mmCIF file of C-alpha atoms and ligand atoms in Angstrom:
data_model
loop_
_atom_site.group_PDB
_atom_site.id
_atom_site.type_symbol
_atom_site.label_atom_id
_atom_site.label_comp_id
_atom_site.label_asym_id
_atom_site.label_seq_id
_atom_site.Cartn_x
_atom_site.Cartn_y
_atom_site.Cartn_z
ATOM 1 C CA MET W 1 38.473 175.218 23.331
ATOM 2 C CA ASN W 2 41.870 173.800 24.100
ATOM 3 C CA GLY W 3 41.879 174.181 27.860
ATOM 4 C CA SER W 4 44.035 173.076 30.712
ATOM 5 C CA THR W 5 41.652 173.447 33.537
ATOM 6 C CA ASP W 6 41.774 170.408 35.725
ATOM 7 C CA GLY W 7 43.748 171.681 38.686
ATOM 8 C CA PRO W 8 47.395 172.664 38.961
ATOM 9 C CA GLY W 9 49.773 169.902 38.050
ATOM 10 C CA GLN W 10 47.016 167.354 37.425
ATOM 11 C CA ASN W 11 47.085 167.419 33.650
ATOM 12 C CA VAL W 12 48.971 164.490 32.129
ATOM 13 C CA ASN W 13 50.211 166.272 28.982
ATOM 14 C CA ALA W 14 51.473 169.147 31.109
ATOM 15 C CA ALA W 15 53.202 166.748 33.490
ATOM 16 C CA ILE W 16 54.880 164.841 30.624
ATOM 17 C CA LEU W 17 56.166 168.047 29.041
ATOM 18 C CA ARG W 18 57.404 169.364 32.389
ATOM 19 C CA THR W 19 59.231 166.101 33.187
ATOM 20 C CA LEU W 20 60.846 165.934 29.733
ATOM 21 C CA ARG W 21 61.912 169.595 29.935
ATOM 22 C CA GLU W 22 63.388 169.093 33.388
ATOM 23 C CA ALA W 23 65.494 166.258 31.949
ATOM 24 C CA SER W 24 67.034 168.995 29.729
ATOM 25 C CA GLY W 25 67.817 166.987 26.644
ATOM 26 C CA SER W 26 68.297 163.610 28.352
ATOM 27 C CA SER W 27 65.848 160.744 27.970
ATOM 28 C CA VAL W 28 63.289 159.634 30.532
ATOM 29 C CA SER W 29 61.987 156.075 30.477
ATOM 30 C CA GLY W 30 58.291 155.325 30.077
ATOM 31 C CA ALA W 31 58.327 153.587 33.461
ATOM 32 C CA GLU W 32 59.790 156.636 35.176
ATOM 33 C CA LEU W 33 57.337 158.980 33.467
ATOM 34 C CA ALA W 34 54.450 156.748 34.555
ATOM 35 C CA LEU W 35 55.746 156.614 38.111
ATOM 36 C CA ARG W 36 56.404 160.337 38.423
ATOM 37 C CA ILE W 37 53.085 161.354 36.939
ATOM 38 C CA GLY W 38 51.057 158.635 38.633
ATOM 39 C CA VAL W 39 49.415 157.096 35.549
ATOM 40 C CA PRO W 40 49.746 153.660 33.872
ATOM 41 C CA ARG W 41 52.452 153.299 31.180
ATOM 42 C CA ALA W 42 49.770 152.811 28.511
ATOM 43 C CA ALA W 43 48.430 156.273 29.364
ATOM 44 C CA VAL W 44 51.924 157.736 28.909
ATOM 45 C CA TRP W 45 52.063 156.303 25.355
ATOM 46 C CA THR W 46 48.630 157.665 24.503
ATOM 47 C CA HIS W 47 49.516 161.134 25.735
ATOM 48 C CA ILE W 48 52.901 161.135 23.994
ATOM 49 C CA ASP W 49 51.130 160.280 20.723
ATOM 50 C CA GLU W 50 48.708 163.142 21.336
ATOM 51 C CA LEU W 51 51.594 165.571 21.889
ATOM 52 C CA ARG W 52 53.382 164.324 18.756
ATOM 53 C CA GLU W 53 50.245 164.968 16.718
ATOM 54 C CA LEU W 54 50.329 168.555 17.935
ATOM 55 C CA GLY W 55 53.895 168.875 16.593
ATOM 56 C CA TYR W 56 56.016 168.156 19.705
ATOM 57 C CA ASP W 57 59.017 166.182 18.514
ATOM 58 C CA ILE W 58 59.374 163.509 21.195
ATOM 59 C CA GLN W 59 61.856 160.832 20.225
ATOM 60 C CA ALA W 60 61.676 157.372 21.718
ATOM 61 C CA SER W 61 64.596 155.035 22.049
ATOM 62 C CA PRO W 62 63.940 151.457 23.236
ATOM 63 C CA HIS W 63 66.652 151.492 25.912
ATOM 64 C CA LEU W 64 66.708 155.082 27.058
ATOM 65 C CA GLY W 65 63.132 156.299 26.827
ATOM 66 C CA TYR W 66 61.666 159.594 25.677
ATOM 67 C CA GLN W 67 63.402 162.815 24.814
ATOM 68 C CA LEU W 68 61.865 166.202 23.939
ATOM 69 C CA VAL W 69 63.724 167.307 20.814
ATOM 70 C CA SER W 70 61.741 170.355 19.709
ATOM 71 C CA VAL W 71 58.447 172.128 20.291
ATOM 72 C CA PRO W 72 56.117 173.674 17.699
ATOM 73 C CA ASP W 73 55.357 177.400 17.607
ATOM 74 C CA ILE W 74 51.810 176.908 18.804
ATOM 75 C CA LEU W 75 50.026 177.935 21.965
ATOM 76 C CA ASN W 76 48.868 174.873 23.826
ATOM 77 C CA ALA W 77 47.209 175.175 27.196
ATOM 78 C CA ASP W 78 48.889 172.081 28.654
ATOM 79 C CA ASP W 79 52.296 173.285 27.555
ATOM 80 C CA LEU W 80 51.698 176.773 28.942
ATOM 81 C CA GLN W 81 50.652 175.179 32.188
ATOM 82 C CA SER W 82 53.778 173.008 32.232
ATOM 83 C CA LEU W 83 55.933 176.102 31.701
ATOM 84 C CA THR W 84 54.291 178.209 34.418
ATOM 85 C CA GLN W 85 53.331 175.792 37.210
ATOM 86 C CA PRO W 86 53.941 175.169 40.047
ATOM 87 C CA ALA W 87 54.888 178.756 40.939
ATOM 88 C CA VAL W 88 51.574 180.407 39.981
ATOM 89 C CA ARG W 89 49.897 182.477 42.687
ATOM 90 C CA VAL W 90 46.917 183.925 40.813
ATOM 91 C CA ILE W 91 47.573 184.694 37.142
ATOM 92 C CA GLY W 92 47.626 181.434 35.178
ATOM 93 C CA ARG W 93 45.718 179.249 37.645
ATOM 94 C CA GLU W 94 43.670 178.207 34.691
ATOM 95 C CA ILE W 95 44.797 178.644 31.072
ATOM 96 C CA ARG W 96 42.667 178.280 27.965
ATOM 97 C CA VAL W 97 43.689 178.592 24.333
ATOM 98 C CA LEU W 98 41.290 179.296 21.492
ATOM 99 C CA HIS W 99 42.131 178.814 17.862
ATOM 100 C CA GLU W 100 40.193 181.899 16.806
ATOM 101 C CA THR W 101 37.755 184.195 18.547
ATOM 102 C CA LYS W 102 36.357 187.695 18.193
ATOM 103 C CA SER W 103 38.112 189.107 21.237
ATOM 104 C CA THR W 104 39.628 187.333 24.235
ATOM 105 C CA ASN W 105 38.306 190.188 26.405
ATOM 106 C CA ASP W 106 34.764 189.111 25.505
ATOM 107 C CA ILE W 107 35.527 185.516 26.461
ATOM 108 C CA VAL W 108 36.994 186.565 29.805
ATOM 109 C CA GLY W 109 34.008 188.844 30.449
ATOM 110 C CA ALA W 110 31.680 185.874 29.883
ATOM 111 C CA LEU W 111 33.799 183.588 32.093
ATOM 112 C CA ALA W 112 33.736 186.220 34.830
ATOM 113 C CA ARG W 113 29.956 186.471 34.710
ATOM 114 C CA ASN W 114 29.778 182.671 34.994
ATOM 115 C CA GLY W 115 31.891 182.718 38.155
ATOM 116 C CA SER W 116 35.301 181.622 36.817
ATOM 117 C CA PRO W 117 38.107 182.150 39.293
ATOM 118 C CA GLU W 118 40.427 185.118 39.366
ATOM 119 C CA GLY W 119 43.612 184.498 37.400
ATOM 120 C CA CYS W 120 42.038 182.566 34.545
ATOM 121 C CA VAL W 121 43.856 183.416 31.270
ATOM 122 C CA VAL W 122 42.485 183.069 27.748
ATOM 123 C CA PHE W 123 44.772 183.165 24.714
ATOM 124 C CA ALA W 124 43.656 183.147 21.090
ATOM 125 C CA GLU W 125 45.869 182.279 18.154
ATOM 126 C CA SER W 126 43.956 184.926 16.241
ATOM 127 C CA GLN W 127 41.175 187.435 16.901
ATOM 128 C CA THR W 128 38.696 188.534 14.266
ATOM 129 C CA HIS W 129 37.551 191.629 16.183
ATOM 130 C CA GLY W 130 40.507 192.407 18.435
ATOM 131 C CA ARG W 131 40.062 195.850 19.967
ATOM 132 C CA GLY W 132 42.333 198.434 21.490
ATOM 133 C CA ARG W 133 41.736 201.432 23.712
ATOM 134 C CA LEU W 134 39.386 204.148 22.511
ATOM 135 C CA SER W 135 37.511 201.632 20.306
ATOM 136 C CA ARG W 136 40.450 201.182 17.975
ATOM 137 C CA LYS W 137 40.930 197.995 16.020
ATOM 138 C CA TRP W 138 43.753 195.719 17.180
ATOM 139 C CA ILE W 139 45.093 193.505 14.424
ATOM 140 C CA SER W 140 45.652 190.014 15.755
ATOM 141 C CA PRO W 141 46.760 187.529 13.069
ATOM 142 C CA ALA W 142 47.703 183.917 13.815
ATOM 143 C CA GLY W 143 51.296 183.092 14.658
ATOM 144 C CA LYS W 144 52.466 186.713 14.849
ATOM 145 C CA GLY W 145 51.741 187.720 18.391
ATOM 146 C CA LEU W 146 50.322 186.985 21.794
ATOM 147 C CA TRP W 147 46.704 188.009 22.224
ATOM 148 C CA PHE W 148 45.340 187.188 25.651
ATOM 149 C CA SER W 149 43.117 188.351 28.482
ATOM 150 C CA ILE W 150 43.300 187.802 32.215
ATOM 151 C CA LEU W 151 40.344 187.669 34.571
ATOM 152 C CA LEU W 152 41.059 189.706 37.709
ATOM 153 C CA ARG W 153 39.043 190.641 40.772
ATOM 154 C CA PRO W 154 41.331 193.146 42.513
ATOM 155 C CA ARG W 155 40.437 194.494 45.947
ATOM 156 C CA LEU W 156 40.584 198.091 44.751
ATOM 157 C CA PRO W 157 37.967 200.811 44.632
ATOM 158 C CA PRO W 158 36.932 201.414 40.996
ATOM 159 C CA GLN W 159 38.511 204.892 41.013
ATOM 160 C CA SER W 160 41.929 203.305 41.674
ATOM 161 C CA VAL W 161 41.813 200.991 38.677
ATOM 162 C CA THR W 162 44.677 202.902 37.040
ATOM 163 C CA ARG W 163 46.881 201.207 39.664
ATOM 164 C CA LEU W 164 46.122 197.930 37.981
ATOM 165 C CA THR W 165 46.879 199.290 34.541
ATOM 166 C CA ILE W 166 50.217 200.573 35.783
ATOM 167 C CA THR W 167 50.953 197.278 37.510
ATOM 168 C CA ALA W 168 50.163 195.449 34.268
ATOM 169 C CA ALA W 169 52.415 197.749 32.215
ATOM 170 C CA VAL W 170 55.306 197.218 34.645
ATOM 171 C CA GLY W 171 54.681 193.446 34.776
ATOM 172 C CA LEU W 172 54.636 193.296 31.003
ATOM 173 C CA ALA W 173 57.816 195.353 30.643
ATOM 174 C CA ARG W 174 59.506 193.111 33.242
ATOM 175 C CA GLY W 175 58.288 190.015 31.394
ATOM 176 C CA ILE W 176 59.559 191.237 28.030
ATOM 177 C CA ARG W 177 62.935 192.036 29.570
ATOM 178 C CA ARG W 178 63.121 188.668 31.332
ATOM 179 C CA ALA W 179 62.209 186.738 28.180
ATOM 180 C CA THR W 180 64.100 188.712 25.536
ATOM 181 C CA GLY W 181 66.527 191.084 27.243
ATOM 182 C CA LEU W 182 64.797 193.976 25.431
ATOM 183 C CA THR W 183 64.028 197.122 27.388
ATOM 184 C CA SER W 184 60.745 198.826 26.637
ATOM 185 C CA GLU W 185 59.571 202.287 27.572
ATOM 186 C CA ILE W 186 56.056 203.035 28.753
ATOM 187 C CA LYS W 187 53.883 205.656 27.131
ATOM 188 C CA TRP W 188 51.182 206.735 29.557
ATOM 189 C CA PRO W 189 49.062 205.044 30.563
ATOM 190 C CA ASN W 190 50.055 201.641 29.245
ATOM 191 C CA ASP W 191 51.525 201.442 25.767
ATOM 192 C CA LEU W 192 54.851 199.668 25.579
ATOM 193 C CA LEU W 193 57.295 201.077 23.061
ATOM 194 C CA ILE W 194 60.663 199.911 21.840
ATOM 195 C CA ARG W 195 62.794 202.622 20.239
ATOM 196 C CA GLY W 196 59.742 204.860 20.092
ATOM 197 C CA ARG W 197 57.437 202.385 18.323
ATOM 198 C CA LYS W 198 54.541 200.497 19.858
ATOM 199 C CA VAL W 199 55.196 196.830 20.603
ATOM 200 C CA ALA W 200 52.379 196.059 23.054
ATOM 201 C CA GLY W 201 49.160 197.484 24.433
ATOM 202 C CA ILE W 202 46.842 196.846 27.355
ATOM 203 C CA LEU W 203 43.071 197.144 27.394
ATOM 204 C CA THR W 204 41.501 197.229 30.855
ATOM 205 C CA GLU W 205 37.747 196.583 30.820
ATOM 206 C CA MET W 206 36.004 196.812 34.161
ATOM 207 C CA SER W 207 32.637 195.729 35.491
ATOM 208 C CA ALA W 208 31.950 197.636 38.720
ATOM 209 C CA GLU W 209 29.474 199.344 41.025
ATOM 210 C CA THR W 210 30.212 202.716 42.626
ATOM 211 C CA ASP W 211 32.400 201.254 45.348
ATOM 212 C CA LYS W 212 33.258 197.745 44.195
ATOM 213 C CA ILE W 213 34.968 196.156 41.221
ATOM 214 C CA HIS W 214 33.177 192.975 40.133
ATOM 215 C CA HIS W 215 35.782 191.914 37.649
ATOM 216 C CA ILE W 216 38.340 193.150 35.167
ATOM 217 C CA ALA W 217 39.218 191.746 31.774
ATOM 218 C CA LEU W 218 42.844 192.751 31.347
ATOM 219 C CA GLY W 219 43.565 192.339 27.649
ATOM 220 C CA ILE W 220 47.144 192.278 26.415
ATOM 221 C CA GLY W 221 48.364 192.327 22.846
ATOM 222 C CA ILE W 222 52.055 191.915 21.969
ATOM 223 C CA ASN W 223 53.490 192.088 18.490
ATOM 224 C CA VAL W 224 55.960 189.205 18.598
ATOM 225 C CA ASN W 225 56.947 187.837 15.194
ATOM 226 C CA PHE W 226 55.721 190.518 12.781
ATOM 227 C CA ALA W 227 58.113 191.498 9.997
ATOM 228 C CA ARG W 228 57.815 195.146 8.933
ATOM 229 C CA ASP W 229 55.675 194.179 5.904
ATOM 230 C CA ASP W 230 53.258 192.157 8.043
ATOM 231 C CA PHE W 231 51.892 195.422 9.476
ATOM 232 C CA PRO W 232 49.295 197.301 7.440
ATOM 233 C CA PRO W 233 50.949 200.313 5.733
ATOM 234 C CA ALA W 234 49.211 202.750 8.088
ATOM 235 C CA LEU W 235 50.960 201.197 11.096
ATOM 236 C CA ARG W 236 54.444 200.682 9.673
ATOM 237 C CA ALA W 237 55.830 203.989 10.913
ATOM 238 C CA THR W 238 54.539 203.613 14.471
ATOM 239 C CA ALA W 239 54.474 199.880 15.242
ATOM 240 C CA THR W 240 57.227 197.379 15.908
ATOM 241 C CA SER W 241 57.592 193.804 17.103
ATOM 242 C CA LEU W 242 59.948 191.869 19.353
ATOM 243 C CA SER W 243 61.382 190.138 16.274
ATOM 244 C CA ILE W 244 62.072 193.442 14.502
ATOM 245 C CA ALA W 245 63.726 194.786 17.652
ATOM 246 C CA ALA W 246 65.876 191.696 18.192
ATOM 247 C CA GLY W 247 66.560 190.693 14.584
ATOM 248 C CA HIS W 248 65.134 187.190 15.036
ATOM 249 C CA THR W 249 61.837 185.494 15.850
ATOM 250 C CA TRP W 250 60.826 184.318 19.325
ATOM 251 C CA PRO W 251 59.216 181.038 20.476
ATOM 252 C CA ARG W 252 55.824 182.286 21.592
ATOM 253 C CA ALA W 253 55.004 179.626 24.202
ATOM 254 C CA GLN W 254 58.104 180.281 26.310
ATOM 255 C CA LEU W 255 57.550 184.018 25.922
ATOM 256 C CA ALA W 256 53.903 183.674 27.005
ATOM 257 C CA ALA W 257 54.948 181.669 30.055
ATOM 258 C CA ASP W 258 57.609 184.203 31.067
ATOM 259 C CA LEU W 259 55.105 187.027 30.694
ATOM 260 C CA LEU W 260 52.489 185.263 32.814
ATOM 261 C CA THR W 261 55.090 184.561 35.482
ATOM 262 C CA GLU W 262 56.145 188.219 35.690
ATOM 263 C CA LEU W 263 52.576 189.491 35.532
ATOM 264 C CA ASP W 264 51.680 187.139 38.382
ATOM 265 C CA ARG W 265 54.625 188.311 40.517
ATOM 266 C CA THR W 266 53.928 191.961 39.837
ATOM 267 C CA TYR W 267 50.215 191.555 40.572
ATOM 268 C CA ALA W 268 51.113 189.995 43.938
ATOM 269 C CA GLN W 269 53.222 193.088 44.643
ATOM 270 C CA MET W 270 50.423 195.559 43.877
ATOM 271 C CA ASP W 271 48.688 195.470 47.264
ATOM 272 C CA GLY W 272 50.083 197.693 49.985
ATOM 273 C CA PRO W 273 53.623 199.086 50.006
ATOM 274 C CA GLY W 274 54.688 196.989 46.989
ATOM 275 C CA PHE W 275 52.885 199.447 44.756
ATOM 276 C CA GLU W 276 55.505 202.094 45.598
ATOM 277 C CA ILE W 277 58.166 199.926 43.954
ATOM 278 C CA ILE W 278 55.960 199.381 40.916
ATOM 279 C CA ALA W 279 55.167 203.100 40.652
ATOM 280 C CA ASP W 280 58.884 203.995 40.875
ATOM 281 C CA GLU W 281 59.710 201.510 38.146
ATOM 282 C CA TRP W 282 56.843 202.818 36.047
ATOM 283 C CA GLU W 283 58.096 206.402 36.455
ATOM 284 C CA SER W 284 61.627 205.464 35.405
ATOM 285 C CA ALA W 285 60.327 203.605 32.338
ATOM 286 C CA CYS W 286 57.769 206.249 31.401
ATOM 287 C CA SER W 287 58.788 208.250 28.363
ATOM 288 C CA THR W 288 55.766 210.555 28.850
ATOM 289 C CA LEU W 289 57.001 212.204 32.059
ATOM 290 C CA GLY W 290 58.849 215.447 31.512
ATOM 291 C CA GLN W 291 57.414 215.810 28.024
ATOM 292 C CA SER W 292 55.060 218.339 26.536
ATOM 293 C CA VAL W 293 51.830 216.474 26.022
ATOM 294 C CA SER W 294 48.455 216.964 24.518
ATOM 295 C CA ILE W 295 45.842 214.590 25.951
ATOM 296 C CA GLN W 296 42.430 213.980 24.497
ATOM 297 C CA THR W 297 40.256 213.011 27.463
ATOM 298 C CA GLY W 298 36.498 212.813 26.917
ATOM 299 C CA ASN W 299 35.581 215.934 24.988
ATOM 300 C CA ARG W 300 38.415 218.140 26.221
ATOM 301 C CA THR W 301 42.075 218.420 25.350
ATOM 302 C CA VAL W 302 44.605 219.019 28.100
ATOM 303 C CA THR W 303 47.974 220.389 27.123
ATOM 304 C CA GLY W 304 50.994 220.980 29.306
ATOM 305 C CA ARG W 305 53.982 219.243 30.798
ATOM 306 C CA ALA W 306 53.501 215.689 32.147
ATOM 307 C CA GLU W 307 54.910 216.195 35.617
ATOM 308 C CA SER W 308 54.330 213.066 37.712
ATOM 309 C CA LEU W 309 52.042 210.267 38.707
ATOM 310 C CA ASP W 310 49.812 210.360 41.794
ATOM 311 C CA SER W 311 49.230 207.490 44.233
ATOM 312 C CA ASP W 312 46.344 206.159 42.146
ATOM 313 C CA GLY W 313 48.329 206.225 38.927
ATOM 314 C CA ALA W 314 46.714 209.351 37.471
ATOM 315 C CA LEU W 315 48.940 211.587 35.345
ATOM 316 C CA LEU W 316 49.532 215.098 36.691
ATOM 317 C CA VAL W 317 49.877 217.623 33.903
ATOM 318 C CA ARG W 318 51.052 221.200 34.562
ATOM 319 C CA SER W 319 49.408 223.626 32.139
ATOM 320 C CA GLN W 320 51.220 226.704 30.828
ATOM 321 C CA TYR W 321 49.220 228.745 33.395
ATOM 322 C CA GLY W 322 50.621 226.712 36.279
ATOM 323 C CA HIS W 323 47.433 224.773 36.971
ATOM 324 C CA LEU W 324 47.805 221.024 37.731
ATOM 325 C CA ASP W 325 45.377 218.707 35.894
ATOM 326 C CA ARG W 326 44.799 215.165 37.122
ATOM 327 C CA ILE W 327 44.203 212.861 34.148
ATOM 328 C CA LEU W 328 42.822 209.343 34.594
ATOM 329 C CA GLY W 329 42.729 208.240 30.979
ATOM 330 C CA GLY W 330 42.992 209.455 27.447
ATOM 331 C CA ASP W 331 44.956 209.529 24.252
ATOM 332 C CA VAL W 332 48.362 211.112 24.660
ATOM 333 C CA THR W 333 50.326 212.835 21.959
ATOM 334 C CA GLN W 334 53.898 213.416 23.130
ATOM 335 C CA SER W 335 55.716 216.310 21.618
ATOM 336 C CA ALA W 336 59.342 217.254 21.975
ATOM 337 C CA ALA W 337 60.985 216.486 25.309
ATOM 338 C CA GLU W 338 61.600 219.566 27.398
ATOM 339 C CA PRO W 339 65.201 220.420 28.213
HETATM 340 C C1 LIG F 401 45.742 199.257 23.067
HETATM 341 O O1 LIG F 401 46.947 199.504 23.044
HETATM 342 O O2 LIG F 401 44.934 200.024 22.530
HETATM 343 C C2 LIG F 401 45.269 198.016 23.753
HETATM 344 C C3 LIG F 401 45.392 196.782 22.874
HETATM 345 C C4 LIG F 401 44.894 195.535 23.547
HETATM 346 C C5 LIG F 401 44.816 194.342 22.607
HETATM 347 C C6 LIG F 401 44.502 193.075 23.327
HETATM 348 S S1 LIG F 401 44.722 191.635 22.330
HETATM 349 C C7 LIG F 401 43.962 190.655 23.544
HETATM 350 C C8 LIG F 401 42.781 191.447 24.079
HETATM 351 N N1 LIG F 401 41.624 191.261 23.253
HETATM 352 C C9 LIG F 401 41.267 192.364 22.620
HETATM 353 O O3 LIG F 401 40.298 192.458 21.835
HETATM 354 N N2 LIG F 401 42.081 193.368 22.946
HETATM 355 C C10 LIG F 401 43.091 192.940 23.891
#
């Protein structure tokens, strides 16, 4: 596991990358790096060599010092930490990156059971058994997306967990907009679409008793640098990626950092009156509201007009007989928008 876990700001690789980035294209001498980070100069050399081996192009000039020229399109825990700290409140306190795993949600579940702190994030370059909602498969190839899970311990009763899902969808939409300028719509409860096609999904897995949430593995998958042909034929009509939407690829590390930053801010807003703002934003972004929907929930199908969201994030659906159904989860098919 490539992990950056030794306390905020304490990791030398992260500190070197942060210092070189802050110099924005100028050089920083070895002596200054050593002084600012609080390690001997020899340690600076060793760590710079380590970063170069990972693909970071750090040029050295004898008189001027070190300059960060380019970064590789890899996910590296130290780099993610350098891009997110020191502003992290909860989400991103600890960041781990795996080369390949079955599902990052499983890893976060195991970390939670072993007492890892809230806010720990696990990324994988690829997942062999990535899963989506309703036991669907989530394809997660290397280099094409961001596949990660966040360990959360929200102070919410289990029946209000939809609040968290809504908060995550809004945080993700904010993060995508901040990083790329692209606006996404939300399909209830938490699919993110761009121009009607799915770009990201959220899988909330909860361990709880009747009145207490133990932990949540909040799994997020974002199609970042897929070309149309990278999707399996069955998905081509319904899926999209940030690169398809923008017409160019995106550096995944910066994107990941921006997303974590927005998710962290939005999560901090979830408690108390802040949720009203999130819910309003969710309602404005939600393409499901006002539409005729058919929702498969458990073994029944609810059809009607998606009218609004209640204070716990449940969808209120008005049937053709005027009855209001409160739906907590399910698979929505949206039909034509009503006039
Ligand atoms: C959905 O839209 O159905 C939810 C998709 C969630 C996919 C992510 S990828 C990271 C995490 N690990 C998984 O196995 N699933 C989630």
